[in-house]
Amino acid sequence: MKQQSIGVIDSGVGGLTVARELMRQLPKESFIYLGDTRRCPYGPRSEEEVRAFTWQMVNYLLAKNIKMLVVACNTATAYTLAELQDELEIPVVGVIDPGARAAIKFSNNKRIGVIGTEGTIKSKAYPKALMSIDQSIRVNDLACPSFVPMVEEGILSGPEAEGIVARTLQPLKAMNHIDTLILGCTHYPLIKDLVQNEMGDHIQVISSGEETAREASFMLAYHKMLEKSKEPPVYEFYTTGDVEKFRIIANSWFDDPVEIVRLVELEHVQSTAY
Amino acid sequence: MKQQSIGVIDSGVGGLTVARELMRQLPKESFIYLGDTRRCPYGPRSEEEVRAFTWQMVNYLLAKNIKMLVVACNTATAYTLAELQDELEIPVVGVIDPGARAAIKFSNNKRIGVIGTEGTIKSKAYPKALMSIDQSIRVNDLACPSFVPMVEEGILSGPEAEGIVARTLQPLKAMNHIDTLILGCTHYPLIKDLVQNEMGDHIQVISSGEETAREASFMLAYHKMLEKSKEPPVYEFYTTGDVEKFRIIANSWFDDPVEIVRLVELEHVQSTAY
């Protein structure tokens, strides 16, 4: 039987950090990554639009016979995860709850920080996820609009990056209450060290991507779907936007070269559940 | 509707550390803990006997209408987890794989240490769990037979405890390769700080109990079974052995007092799946 891949969808390139973690924690598995870079970002779009776009990505990957779906986009997770879990016959893992559960595990004082894009912070998706488990948790959240452009421009270290990070995190640092900080945006793992340095060693910094990969690993084992073949895994990358731009970013974020990136048009793919 | 509890079974008192973590990470949930202290330890027993004893515990708790089962015993997990997951209609989480997955997430150099009882180390349950996910992982495991008696006698700090821990871990330390260490026994979280101090800050020490609670939290959310009631949770404790001894240990390990411990006889409970 042909190996089945795990599908990873995102509004753009951010989910590549989740894919990278999935590949690291599940080295036998094959992956298909699909980033809707042409219509990125999803944050400012309506729920209806995000649902339609997400279903187009999902249906495109279902046709490729994926065995599990990872929604590596905070906005798509917030709007569609419950629906996808209900409708699909394969396991579906989203990107918000794993970070929330890891934070609850790590935090001793129950004061948890969350940083993310304006859309994610405004949605209150992380506070909701945290408080659905433990109502006594106090959340300090902060939108960091300058981080995504900085990361996409490749500014990942040095005085400029340090300055931006220090300035942006200042309000969170000033409160000095939290003992755990969730990186609630898939771009942020690339500046995790900067954030850790700025916040200090006493703060546990949690990458949603790492935690999502961990739970995907659990899901796969639980459903007895771990790859048993000794064949090397296959990684496929698809984008709806500029192939070359995607390839350059992917190559700067991954240790192994990403050679083939394919263009895909989603406009004609069905935008609802089958 | 009456709140349904999560069942936690163990061969004795060790699983109380897992229960404690479950209560911390899932503060709205009610729990029933059952420790087979009279027939403890399971390690030296035959697979057939461990399976029969485990099924007795499981059937006893199923009659109490539990919504999820956590097998907080390494030996019972190794012998019965797959069978329980197949036979039961409720989700079942074991205590070995969560620690393995957490170690894979944390380790950068793919050299992972495991400490446990002689039975657990001899069973190779952790190396098998680790290598089923990533064959390139190298495992250094070490039986620490002096740790369980030490913990049960309440020697959790001070020069004597430090001496025992230092002497026992010496072979692992001498190799100086691992970057991650799994506490592969439910008693060990009580001496986590001692182990961490002895191994050094560069080693990530992983408590199987914390990781099991984290995955149980995921399982519960995935099956949409998180408790929604605002009623305070109910904790029930059962033992097959000395009630007073159980109560003393439970009280020394828990922050909140454990007042009522009930005696249960399992000999007449069915020892196979229904």
Coordinates of C-alpha atoms in Angstrom, one line a residue:
Chain A
M1 CA 0.0 0.0 0.0
K2 CA 1.2 3.5 -0.8
Q3 CA 2.2 5.6 2.3
Q4 CA -0.5 8.0 3.3
S5 CA 0.6 11.6 4.1
I6 CA -0.4 13.9 6.9
G7 CA -1.9 17.1 5.5
V8 CA -0.9 20.5 6.9
I9 CA -2.9 23.6 5.9
D10 CA -2.2 27.3 6.7
S11 CA -3.2 30.7 5.4
G12 CA 0.5 31.2 4.3
V13 CA 4.0 30.3 5.3
G14 CA 3.7 30.5 9.1
G15 CA 2.5 26.9 9.3
L16 CA 5.8 25.8 8.0
T17 CA 7.1 26.1 11.5
V18 CA 4.5 23.6 12.6
A19 CA 5.3 21.3 9.6
R20 CA 9.0 21.5 10.6
E21 CA 8.2 20.4 14.1
L22 CA 5.9 17.6 12.8
M23 CA 8.8 16.4 10.6
R24 CA 11.2 16.5 13.5
Q25 CA 8.8 14.7 16.0
L26 CA 7.5 12.2 13.4
P27 CA 10.5 11.5 11.2
K28 CA 8.9 8.4 9.5
E29 CA 5.8 10.3 8.3
S30 CA 5.2 11.9 4.9
F31 CA 3.6 15.4 4.7
I32 CA 1.8 17.6 2.3
Y33 CA 1.9 21.3 3.1
L34 CA -0.6 23.6 1.5
G35 CA -0.3 27.4 2.2
D36 CA -2.9 29.8 0.8
T37 CA -0.4 32.5 0.4
R38 CA -2.3 34.3 -2.3
R39 CA -5.2 35.0 0.1
C40 CA -3.1 35.4 3.2
P41 CA -3.7 36.7 5.9
Y42 CA -6.9 35.2 7.1
G43 CA -7.1 37.3 10.3
P44 CA -8.9 40.3 8.8
R45 CA -11.4 38.1 6.8
S46 CA -14.9 37.2 7.7
E47 CA -15.7 33.9 9.4
E48 CA -17.7 32.9 6.3
E49 CA -14.7 33.5 4.0
V50 CA -12.2 31.8 6.2
R51 CA -14.5 28.7 6.4
A52 CA -14.9 28.6 2.6
F53 CA -11.2 29.0 2.0
T54 CA -10.3 26.4 4.6
W55 CA -12.8 23.9 3.2
Q56 CA -11.2 24.4 -0.3
M57 CA -7.8 23.5 1.2
V58 CA -9.2 20.5 3.1
N59 CA -11.1 19.1 0.1
Y60 CA -7.9 19.6 -2.1
L61 CA -5.9 17.5 0.4
L62 CA -8.7 14.9 1.0
A63 CA -8.5 14.2 -2.7
K64 CA -4.8 13.3 -2.0
N65 CA -5.9 10.7 0.5
I66 CA -4.3 12.3 3.6
K67 CA -4.6 10.2 6.8
M68 CA -4.7 13.1 9.3
L69 CA -5.2 16.9 9.0
V70 CA -3.3 19.5 11.0
V71 CA -4.8 23.0 10.8
A72 CA -1.6 25.1 11.3
C73 CA -3.4 28.4 11.2
N74 CA -4.8 30.1 14.3
T75 CA -7.7 31.9 12.5
A76 CA -8.7 28.7 10.6
T77 CA -8.5 26.7 13.8
A78 CA -10.7 29.2 15.7
Y79 CA -13.4 29.2 13.0
T80 CA -13.4 25.7 11.6
L81 CA -11.8 23.1 13.9
A82 CA -14.9 21.8 15.6
E83 CA -16.7 21.6 12.3
L84 CA -13.8 19.7 10.6
Q85 CA -13.6 17.3 13.5
D86 CA -17.3 16.6 13.2
E87 CA -17.3 16.3 9.4
L88 CA -14.1 14.5 8.5
E89 CA -13.5 10.8 9.0
I90 CA -9.8 11.4 9.6
P91 CA -8.3 12.8 12.9
V92 CA -8.0 16.6 12.9
V93 CA -5.7 18.6 15.1
G94 CA -5.7 22.4 15.5
V95 CA -3.1 24.8 16.7
I96 CA -4.7 26.6 19.7
D97 CA -5.6 24.0 22.3
P98 CA -2.2 22.2 22.4
G99 CA -0.5 25.4 23.4
A100 CA -3.2 26.1 26.0
R101 CA -2.8 22.6 27.5
A102 CA 1.0 22.9 27.6
A103 CA 0.7 26.2 29.3
I104 CA -1.6 24.8 32.0
K105 CA 0.9 21.9 32.5
F106 CA 3.8 24.3 32.9
S107 CA 2.3 27.2 34.9
N108 CA 2.5 27.2 38.6
N109 CA 0.9 30.5 39.4
K110 CA -1.9 30.2 36.8
R111 CA -1.0 33.5 35.2
I112 CA -0.4 32.9 31.5
G113 CA 0.7 35.3 28.8
V114 CA -0.3 35.0 25.2
I115 CA 1.2 36.9 22.2
G116 CA -0.2 36.7 18.7
T117 CA -1.4 38.7 15.7
E118 CA -4.1 41.3 16.3
G119 CA -6.7 38.9 14.8
T120 CA -5.8 36.1 17.2
I121 CA -5.6 38.3 20.2
K122 CA -8.9 40.0 19.4
S123 CA -10.6 36.6 18.9
K124 CA -9.7 35.6 22.5
A125 CA -9.2 32.1 21.3
Y126 CA -6.4 31.3 23.7
P127 CA -8.1 32.8 26.8
K128 CA -11.2 30.8 25.9
A129 CA -9.3 27.6 25.5
L130 CA -7.4 28.1 28.7
M131 CA -10.5 29.0 30.8
S132 CA -12.6 26.2 29.3
I133 CA -10.2 23.9 31.2
D134 CA -9.4 26.1 34.3
Q135 CA -11.5 29.1 35.1
S136 CA -9.1 30.3 37.8
I137 CA -6.4 31.1 35.1
R138 CA -5.6 34.7 34.5
V139 CA -4.5 35.6 31.0
N140 CA -2.4 38.6 29.9
D141 CA -2.5 38.9 26.1
L142 CA -0.8 41.2 23.8
A143 CA -1.0 41.7 20.0
C144 CA 2.5 42.0 18.4
P145 CA 1.7 43.3 14.9
S146 CA 5.3 44.0 14.1
F147 CA 6.5 40.4 14.5
V148 CA 5.1 38.8 11.4
P149 CA 6.5 41.3 8.9
M150 CA 9.9 41.2 10.8
V151 CA 10.1 37.4 10.5
E152 CA 9.0 37.3 6.9
E153 CA 11.7 39.9 6.1
G154 CA 14.2 37.5 7.6
I155 CA 15.1 39.8 10.6
L156 CA 15.6 37.0 13.1
S157 CA 18.5 38.2 15.2
G158 CA 20.7 41.2 15.8
P159 CA 20.1 44.6 17.3
E160 CA 17.2 45.6 15.1
A161 CA 15.2 42.4 16.0
E162 CA 16.2 42.7 19.6
G163 CA 14.9 46.3 19.7
I164 CA 11.6 45.4 18.1
V165 CA 11.1 42.5 20.4
A166 CA 12.0 44.5 23.5
R167 CA 9.8 47.4 22.6
T168 CA 6.8 45.2 21.7
L169 CA 6.9 43.0 24.8
Q170 CA 7.5 45.9 27.2
P171 CA 3.8 46.1 28.4
L172 CA 3.8 42.3 29.1
K173 CA 7.1 42.6 31.0
A174 CA 6.0 45.6 32.9
M175 CA 3.2 43.5 34.6
N176 CA 5.7 40.9 35.7
H177 CA 3.1 38.4 36.8
I178 CA 3.1 35.6 34.3
D179 CA 5.3 32.5 34.6
T180 CA 4.3 31.0 31.2
L181 CA 4.1 32.7 27.7
I182 CA 2.3 31.1 24.7
L183 CA 3.7 32.0 21.3
G184 CA 0.2 32.2 19.8
C185 CA 1.4 32.7 16.2
T186 CA 3.1 30.2 13.9
H187 CA 5.7 32.8 12.9
Y188 CA 7.0 33.3 16.4
P189 CA 9.0 30.1 16.9
L190 CA 11.6 31.7 14.6
I191 CA 12.1 34.4 17.2
K192 CA 11.6 32.2 20.3
D193 CA 15.2 32.8 21.5
L194 CA 14.7 36.5 21.2
V195 CA 11.5 36.4 23.2
Q196 CA 13.0 34.1 25.8
N197 CA 16.0 36.4 26.3
E198 CA 13.7 39.4 26.6
M199 CA 11.3 37.8 29.0
G200 CA 14.0 36.1 31.1
D201 CA 14.7 32.5 32.1
H202 CA 12.0 32.4 34.7
I203 CA 9.3 32.5 32.0
Q204 CA 8.5 29.2 30.3
V205 CA 8.0 30.1 26.6
I206 CA 5.7 27.7 24.8
S207 CA 5.6 27.2 21.0
S208 CA 2.2 26.3 19.8
G209 CA 3.8 24.5 16.8
E210 CA 5.9 22.1 19.0
E211 CA 2.9 21.3 21.2
T212 CA 0.6 20.8 18.1
A213 CA 3.1 18.3 16.7
R214 CA 3.3 16.5 20.0
E215 CA -0.5 16.1 20.1
A216 CA -0.6 15.1 16.4
S217 CA 1.9 12.4 17.3
F218 CA -0.4 11.2 20.1
M219 CA -3.4 11.3 17.8
L220 CA -1.6 9.2 15.2
A221 CA -0.5 6.6 17.7
Y222 CA -4.0 6.5 19.3
H223 CA -5.6 5.7 16.0
K224 CA -2.8 3.2 15.3
M225 CA -1.8 5.1 12.1
L226 CA 2.0 5.5 12.8
E227 CA 3.9 4.9 9.6
K228 CA 5.6 1.5 9.6
S229 CA 7.3 1.5 6.2
K230 CA 11.0 1.8 6.1
E231 CA 10.8 4.0 3.0
P232 CA 12.1 7.6 3.4
P233 CA 9.3 10.1 4.0
V234 CA 8.0 12.3 1.2
Y235 CA 7.5 16.1 1.7
E236 CA 5.3 18.0 -0.8
F237 CA 4.7 21.7 -0.7
Y238 CA 1.9 23.6 -2.4
T239 CA 1.1 27.3 -2.5
T240 CA -1.7 29.4 -4.0
G241 CA 0.7 32.3 -4.4
D242 CA 4.2 33.1 -5.6
V243 CA 6.1 29.8 -5.8
E244 CA 9.5 31.3 -5.8
K245 CA 8.9 33.5 -2.8
F246 CA 7.5 30.5 -0.9
R247 CA 10.5 28.4 -1.8
I248 CA 12.9 31.1 -0.6
I249 CA 11.2 31.4 2.8
A250 CA 10.8 27.7 3.2
N251 CA 14.5 27.2 2.5
S252 CA 15.5 29.8 5.0
W253 CA 13.4 28.2 7.7
F254 CA 14.1 24.5 7.1
D255 CA 17.4 22.8 7.6
D256 CA 16.9 20.5 4.6
P257 CA 16.5 22.1 1.2
V258 CA 12.9 22.5 -0.1
E259 CA 13.3 22.1 -3.8
I260 CA 9.9 21.5 -5.3
V261 CA 7.0 23.8 -4.6
R262 CA 3.9 23.5 -6.7
L263 CA 1.3 26.1 -7.6
V264 CA -2.3 25.2 -6.9
E265 CA -5.5 26.9 -7.7
L266 CA -8.2 26.5 -5.2
E267 CA -11.0 28.7 -6.7
H268 CA -12.7 25.8 -8.4
V269 CA -12.4 23.4 -5.4
Q270 CA -15.6 22.9 -3.4
S271 CA -15.7 25.3 -0.5
T272 CA -18.0 23.2 1.8
A273 CA -18.1 19.7 3.3
Y274 CA -18.9 16.9 0.9
Chain B
M1 CA -27.1 14.4 34.9
K2 CA -24.7 13.3 37.5
Q3 CA -21.0 14.2 36.8
Q4 CA -19.0 11.3 35.5
S5 CA -15.6 10.7 37.0
I6 CA -12.3 9.8 35.3
G7 CA -10.9 6.5 36.6
V8 CA -7.3 6.2 37.6
I9 CA -5.8 2.7 38.3
D10 CA -2.4 1.7 39.7
S11 CA -0.8 -1.2 41.3
G12 CA -0.4 0.9 44.5
V13 CA 0.2 4.4 45.6
G14 CA 2.6 5.6 42.9
G15 CA -0.2 6.5 40.5
L16 CA -1.2 9.1 43.1
T17 CA 1.4 11.4 41.5
V18 CA -0.4 11.0 38.2
A19 CA -3.8 11.7 39.9
R20 CA -2.4 14.8 41.5
E21 CA -1.3 16.1 38.1
L22 CA -4.6 15.2 36.5
M23 CA -6.4 17.1 39.3
R24 CA -4.1 20.1 38.8
Q25 CA -4.4 20.2 35.0
L26 CA -8.1 19.3 34.9
P27 CA -9.5 21.2 38.0
K28 CA -13.1 20.8 37.0
E29 CA -13.0 17.0 36.7
S30 CA -13.9 14.4 39.3
F31 CA -11.7 11.4 39.8
I32 CA -11.9 7.9 41.3
Y33 CA -8.5 6.4 42.2
L34 CA -8.0 2.7 42.7
G35 CA -4.7 1.4 44.0
D36 CA -4.2 -2.4 44.2
T37 CA -1.8 -2.0 47.2
R38 CA -2.5 -5.4 48.6
R39 CA -1.1 -7.1 45.4
C40 CA 1.6 -4.5 44.7
P41 CA 4.1 -4.5 43.0
Y42 CA 3.0 -5.8 39.6
G43 CA 6.5 -5.7 38.2
P44 CA 7.6 -9.2 39.2
R45 CA 4.2 -10.8 38.3
S46 CA 3.4 -12.7 35.2
E47 CA 1.7 -11.0 32.2
E48 CA -1.3 -13.2 32.8
E49 CA -1.7 -12.2 36.4
V50 CA -1.2 -8.5 35.7
R51 CA -3.8 -8.6 32.9
A52 CA -6.3 -10.4 35.3
F53 CA -5.7 -7.9 38.1
T54 CA -5.9 -4.9 35.8
W55 CA -9.2 -6.1 34.3
Q56 CA -10.6 -6.5 37.9
M57 CA -9.7 -2.9 38.6
V58 CA -11.2 -1.8 35.2
N59 CA -14.4 -3.7 35.7
Y60 CA -14.8 -2.3 39.2
L61 CA -14.5 1.3 37.8
L62 CA -16.7 0.7 34.8
A63 CA -19.5 -0.3 37.2
K64 CA -19.0 3.2 38.6
N65 CA -19.7 4.7 35.2
I66 CA -16.3 6.4 34.6
K67 CA -16.0 8.4 31.4
M68 CA -12.3 7.9 30.8
L69 CA -9.6 5.5 32.1
V70 CA -6.0 6.4 33.0
V71 CA -3.7 3.5 33.5
A72 CA -1.2 5.1 35.9
C73 CA 1.0 2.0 36.3
N74 CA 3.9 1.3 34.0
T75 CA 3.6 -2.5 34.2
A76 CA -0.2 -2.6 33.6
T77 CA 0.3 -0.1 30.7
A78 CA 2.9 -2.3 29.1
Y79 CA 0.7 -5.4 29.3
T80 CA -2.8 -4.2 28.8
L81 CA -3.1 -0.7 27.2
A82 CA -3.6 -1.9 23.6
E83 CA -6.2 -4.5 24.8
L84 CA -8.1 -1.9 26.9
Q85 CA -8.1 0.6 24.1
D86 CA -9.6 -2.1 21.8
E87 CA -12.2 -3.4 24.3
L88 CA -13.5 -0.4 26.1
E89 CA -15.9 2.1 24.7
I90 CA -14.4 5.0 26.7
P91 CA -11.0 6.6 26.0
V92 CA -8.0 5.0 27.7
V93 CA -4.7 6.7 28.3
G94 CA -1.5 4.9 29.5
V95 CA 1.6 6.1 31.2
I96 CA 4.4 5.2 28.9
D97 CA 3.8 6.8 25.5
P98 CA 3.2 10.4 26.8
G99 CA 6.6 10.5 28.4
A100 CA 8.2 9.1 25.3
R101 CA 6.5 11.7 23.1
A102 CA 7.4 14.6 25.4
A103 CA 11.1 13.4 25.4
I104 CA 11.1 13.4 21.6
K105 CA 9.7 16.9 21.6
F106 CA 12.4 18.1 24.0
S107 CA 15.5 16.3 22.9
N108 CA 17.8 18.0 20.4
N109 CA 20.5 15.4 20.3
K110 CA 18.2 12.4 20.2
R111 CA 19.9 10.7 23.2
I112 CA 17.3 10.1 25.8
G113 CA 17.8 8.6 29.3
V114 CA 15.1 6.6 31.1
I115 CA 15.1 5.6 34.8
G116 CA 12.6 3.3 36.3
T117 CA 12.0 0.1 38.4
E118 CA 13.9 -3.0 37.4
G119 CA 10.7 -4.4 35.9
T120 CA 10.0 -1.4 33.7
I121 CA 13.6 -1.1 32.6
K122 CA 13.8 -4.8 31.8
S123 CA 10.6 -4.6 29.8
K124 CA 12.2 -2.1 27.5
A125 CA 8.8 -0.4 27.2
Y126 CA 10.3 3.1 26.9
P127 CA 13.0 2.3 24.3
K128 CA 10.3 0.5 22.3
A129 CA 7.9 3.5 22.6
L130 CA 10.6 5.9 21.6
M131 CA 12.0 3.9 18.7
S132 CA 8.5 3.1 17.3
I133 CA 8.4 6.9 16.5
D134 CA 12.0 7.6 15.7
Q135 CA 14.5 4.8 15.1
S136 CA 17.5 7.1 15.3
I137 CA 17.0 7.7 19.0
R138 CA 19.6 6.3 21.3
V139 CA 18.4 5.3 24.8
N140 CA 20.4 5.0 28.0
D141 CA 18.3 3.3 30.6
L142 CA 19.0 2.6 34.2
A143 CA 17.1 0.7 36.9
C144 CA 17.0 2.6 40.2
P145 CA 15.7 -0.1 42.7
S146 CA 16.4 2.1 45.7
F147 CA 14.1 5.0 44.7
V148 CA 10.7 3.5 45.4
P149 CA 11.5 2.3 49.0
M150 CA 13.1 5.7 49.6
V151 CA 10.1 7.6 48.4
E152 CA 7.6 5.4 50.3
E153 CA 9.6 5.9 53.5
G154 CA 9.2 9.6 53.0
I155 CA 12.8 10.4 52.4
L156 CA 12.3 13.1 49.8
S157 CA 15.1 15.6 50.6
G158 CA 18.2 16.0 52.8
P159 CA 21.7 14.5 52.7
E160 CA 20.5 10.8 52.8
A161 CA 18.2 11.3 49.8
E162 CA 20.8 13.3 47.9
G163 CA 23.4 10.6 48.6
I164 CA 21.1 7.8 47.3
V165 CA 20.2 9.8 44.2
A166 CA 23.8 10.7 43.4
R167 CA 25.1 7.1 43.8
T168 CA 22.2 5.6 41.8
L169 CA 22.4 8.0 38.9
Q170 CA 26.2 7.9 38.7
P171 CA 26.3 5.4 35.7
L172 CA 24.0 7.6 33.7
K173 CA 25.9 10.8 34.6
A174 CA 29.2 9.2 33.7
M175 CA 28.1 8.7 30.1
N176 CA 27.3 12.4 29.8
H177 CA 25.4 12.0 26.5
I178 CA 21.7 12.5 27.1
D179 CA 20.0 15.8 27.0
T180 CA 16.6 14.5 28.2
L181 CA 15.7 12.1 31.0
I182 CA 12.4 10.4 31.5
L183 CA 11.2 9.6 35.0
G184 CA 9.7 6.3 34.0
C185 CA 8.2 5.5 37.4
T186 CA 5.2 7.2 39.0
H187 CA 7.0 7.5 42.4
Y188 CA 9.9 9.6 40.9
P189 CA 8.1 13.0 40.5
L190 CA 8.4 13.3 44.3
I191 CA 12.2 13.4 43.9
K192 CA 12.2 15.3 40.6
D193 CA 14.1 18.2 42.1
L194 CA 16.8 15.9 43.5
V195 CA 17.2 14.2 40.2
Q196 CA 17.3 17.5 38.4
N197 CA 20.0 18.9 40.7
E198 CA 22.1 15.8 40.4
M199 CA 21.8 15.6 36.6
G200 CA 22.3 19.4 36.1
D201 CA 20.3 22.1 34.5
H202 CA 21.3 21.1 30.9
I203 CA 19.2 18.0 31.2
Q204 CA 15.4 18.2 30.6
V205 CA 13.8 16.0 33.2
I206 CA 10.4 14.7 32.1
S207 CA 7.7 13.4 34.5
S208 CA 5.6 10.7 32.9
G209 CA 2.7 11.7 35.2
E210 CA 2.6 15.4 34.0
E211 CA 2.7 14.3 30.4
T212 CA 0.0 11.6 30.9
A213 CA -2.2 14.2 32.5
R214 CA -1.6 16.5 29.5
E215 CA -2.6 13.8 27.0
A216 CA -5.6 12.9 29.1
S217 CA -6.6 16.5 28.9
F218 CA -6.3 16.4 25.1
M219 CA -8.3 13.1 24.9
L220 CA -11.1 14.5 27.0
A221 CA -11.3 17.7 24.9
Y222 CA -11.1 15.7 21.7
H223 CA -14.0 13.5 22.7
K224 CA -15.9 16.7 23.9
M225 CA -16.1 15.3 27.4
L226 CA -14.7 18.2 29.4
E227 CA -16.8 18.7 32.5
K228 CA -19.1 21.8 32.2
S229 CA -20.8 21.7 35.6
K230 CA -19.9 24.4 38.1
E231 CA -20.2 21.9 40.9
P232 CA -16.9 21.3 42.8
P233 CA -15.2 18.1 41.7
V234 CA -15.4 14.9 43.8
Y235 CA -12.3 12.8 44.5
E236 CA -12.7 9.2 45.7
F237 CA -9.9 6.9 46.8
Y238 CA -10.0 3.1 47.0
T239 CA -7.4 0.7 48.0
T240 CA -7.2 -3.1 48.2
G241 CA -4.8 -2.9 51.1
D242 CA -4.1 -1.1 54.3
V243 CA -6.5 1.9 54.3
E244 CA -4.6 3.9 57.0
K245 CA -1.3 3.4 55.3
F246 CA -2.7 4.6 52.0
R247 CA -4.3 7.6 53.7
I248 CA -1.0 8.6 55.3
I249 CA 1.0 8.4 52.1
A250 CA -1.8 10.2 50.1
N251 CA -1.8 13.0 52.7
S252 CA 1.9 13.4 52.6
W253 CA 1.9 13.6 48.8
F254 CA -1.2 15.8 48.2
D255 CA -1.6 19.5 49.1
D256 CA -5.3 19.0 50.0
P257 CA -6.2 16.5 52.7
V258 CA -7.3 13.1 51.6
E259 CA -9.9 12.2 54.3
I260 CA -11.9 9.2 53.0
V261 CA -10.2 6.1 51.7
R262 CA -12.3 3.1 51.1
L263 CA -11.3 -0.6 51.2
V264 CA -12.3 -2.6 48.1
E265 CA -12.1 -6.3 47.5
L266 CA -11.4 -7.2 43.9
E267 CA -11.1 -11.0 44.1
H268 CA -14.7 -11.5 43.1
V269 CA -14.7 -9.0 40.3
Q270 CA -14.5 -10.4 36.8
S271 CA -10.9 -10.6 35.6
T272 CA -11.5 -10.4 31.8
A273 CA -13.3 -8.1 29.4
Y274 CA -17.1 -8.3 29.5

